[in-house]
Tab-separated table of C-alpha atoms in Angstrom:
chain	number	residue	atom	x	y	z
A	1	UNK	CA	0.000	0.000	0.000
A	2	UNK	CA	2.838	2.378	0.772
A	3	UNK	CA	4.205	2.187	-2.749
A	4	UNK	CA	0.737	2.948	-4.106
A	5	UNK	CA	0.501	6.099	-1.969
A	6	UNK	CA	3.991	7.256	-2.896
A	7	UNK	CA	3.281	6.749	-6.600
A	8	UNK	CA	0.046	8.692	-6.394
A	9	UNK	CA	1.644	11.518	-4.391
A	10	UNK	CA	3.666	12.635	-7.436
A	11	UNK	CA	6.829	13.121	-5.418
A	12	UNK	CA	5.264	14.662	-2.315
A	13	UNK	CA	5.733	11.483	-0.251
A	14	UNK	CA	8.892	9.445	0.046
A	15	UNK	CA	9.640	6.211	1.891
A	16	UNK	CA	12.491	6.898	4.283
A	17	UNK	CA	12.874	3.368	5.656
A	18	UNK	CA	11.884	-0.141	4.593
A	19	UNK	CA	11.158	-0.984	8.240
A	20	UNK	CA	7.510	-1.215	9.277
A	21	UNK	CA	6.960	1.052	12.263
A	22	UNK	CA	3.308	0.416	13.082
A	23	UNK	CA	2.250	-2.909	11.566
A	24	UNK	CA	-1.492	-3.482	11.406
A	25	UNK	CA	-3.407	-6.721	11.600
A	26	UNK	CA	-6.532	-6.599	9.498
A	27	UNK	CA	-9.215	-9.119	8.817
A	28	UNK	CA	-12.629	-9.719	7.396
A	29	UNK	CA	-15.392	-9.895	9.955
A	30	UNK	CA	-18.779	-11.500	9.486
A	31	UNK	CA	-21.741	-11.223	11.817
A	32	UNK	CA	-21.946	-14.207	14.148
A	33	UNK	CA	-24.297	-16.794	12.739
A	34	UNK	CA	-23.966	-15.630	9.125
A	35	UNK	CA	-22.349	-18.869	8.061
A	36	UNK	CA	-23.544	-18.529	4.466
A	37	UNK	CA	-21.563	-15.308	3.974
A	38	UNK	CA	-18.538	-16.717	5.810
A	39	UNK	CA	-18.535	-19.753	3.517
A	40	UNK	CA	-18.854	-17.562	0.407
A	41	UNK	CA	-15.930	-15.359	1.485
A	42	UNK	CA	-13.793	-18.373	2.357
A	43	UNK	CA	-14.574	-19.955	-1.003
A	44	UNK	CA	-13.832	-16.737	-2.905
A	45	UNK	CA	-10.476	-16.289	-1.147
A	46	UNK	CA	-9.557	-19.915	-1.832
A	47	UNK	CA	-10.369	-19.423	-5.516
A	48	UNK	CA	-8.205	-16.281	-5.658
A	49	UNK	CA	-5.308	-18.094	-3.998
A	50	UNK	CA	-5.655	-21.186	-6.181
A	51	UNK	CA	-5.732	-19.270	-9.477
A	52	UNK	CA	-2.863	-16.911	-8.544
A	53	UNK	CA	-4.940	-13.726	-8.550
A	54	UNK	CA	-4.439	-13.205	-4.792
A	55	UNK	CA	-0.652	-13.211	-5.183
A	56	UNK	CA	-0.891	-10.925	-8.225
A	57	UNK	CA	-2.953	-8.397	-6.247
A	58	UNK	CA	-0.481	-8.468	-3.352
A	59	UNK	CA	2.355	-7.751	-5.780
A	60	UNK	CA	0.422	-5.068	-7.664
A	61	UNK	CA	-0.265	-3.108	-4.477
A	62	UNK	CA	3.083	-3.948	-2.823
A	63	UNK	CA	1.483	-5.685	0.145
A	64	UNK	CA	3.928	-7.940	1.974
A	65	UNK	CA	3.877	-10.085	5.063
A	66	UNK	CA	0.444	-11.582	4.450
A	67	UNK	CA	0.155	-14.955	6.104
A	68	UNK	CA	-2.275	-17.817	5.867
A	69	UNK	CA	-1.854	-18.518	9.590
A	70	UNK	CA	-4.800	-16.351	10.569
A	71	UNK	CA	-7.659	-17.927	12.517
A	72	UNK	CA	-10.264	-19.500	10.278
A	73	UNK	CA	-14.011	-19.574	10.907
């Protein structure tokens, strides 16, 4: 994401260090009991991983450090 912001800033922003200062853990949340939506999201993410699109998106937006070790529903 940082590289996306620096590209769009047209030179106004610059990365001064490759070190992550404030890493964030993000996730997708689904209302408790909405198992249908949870299953659809899980299936969609599996499809994206299996066909390589997930990795391509991570590279396109310079997102690193994503892990599959997150808790699963």
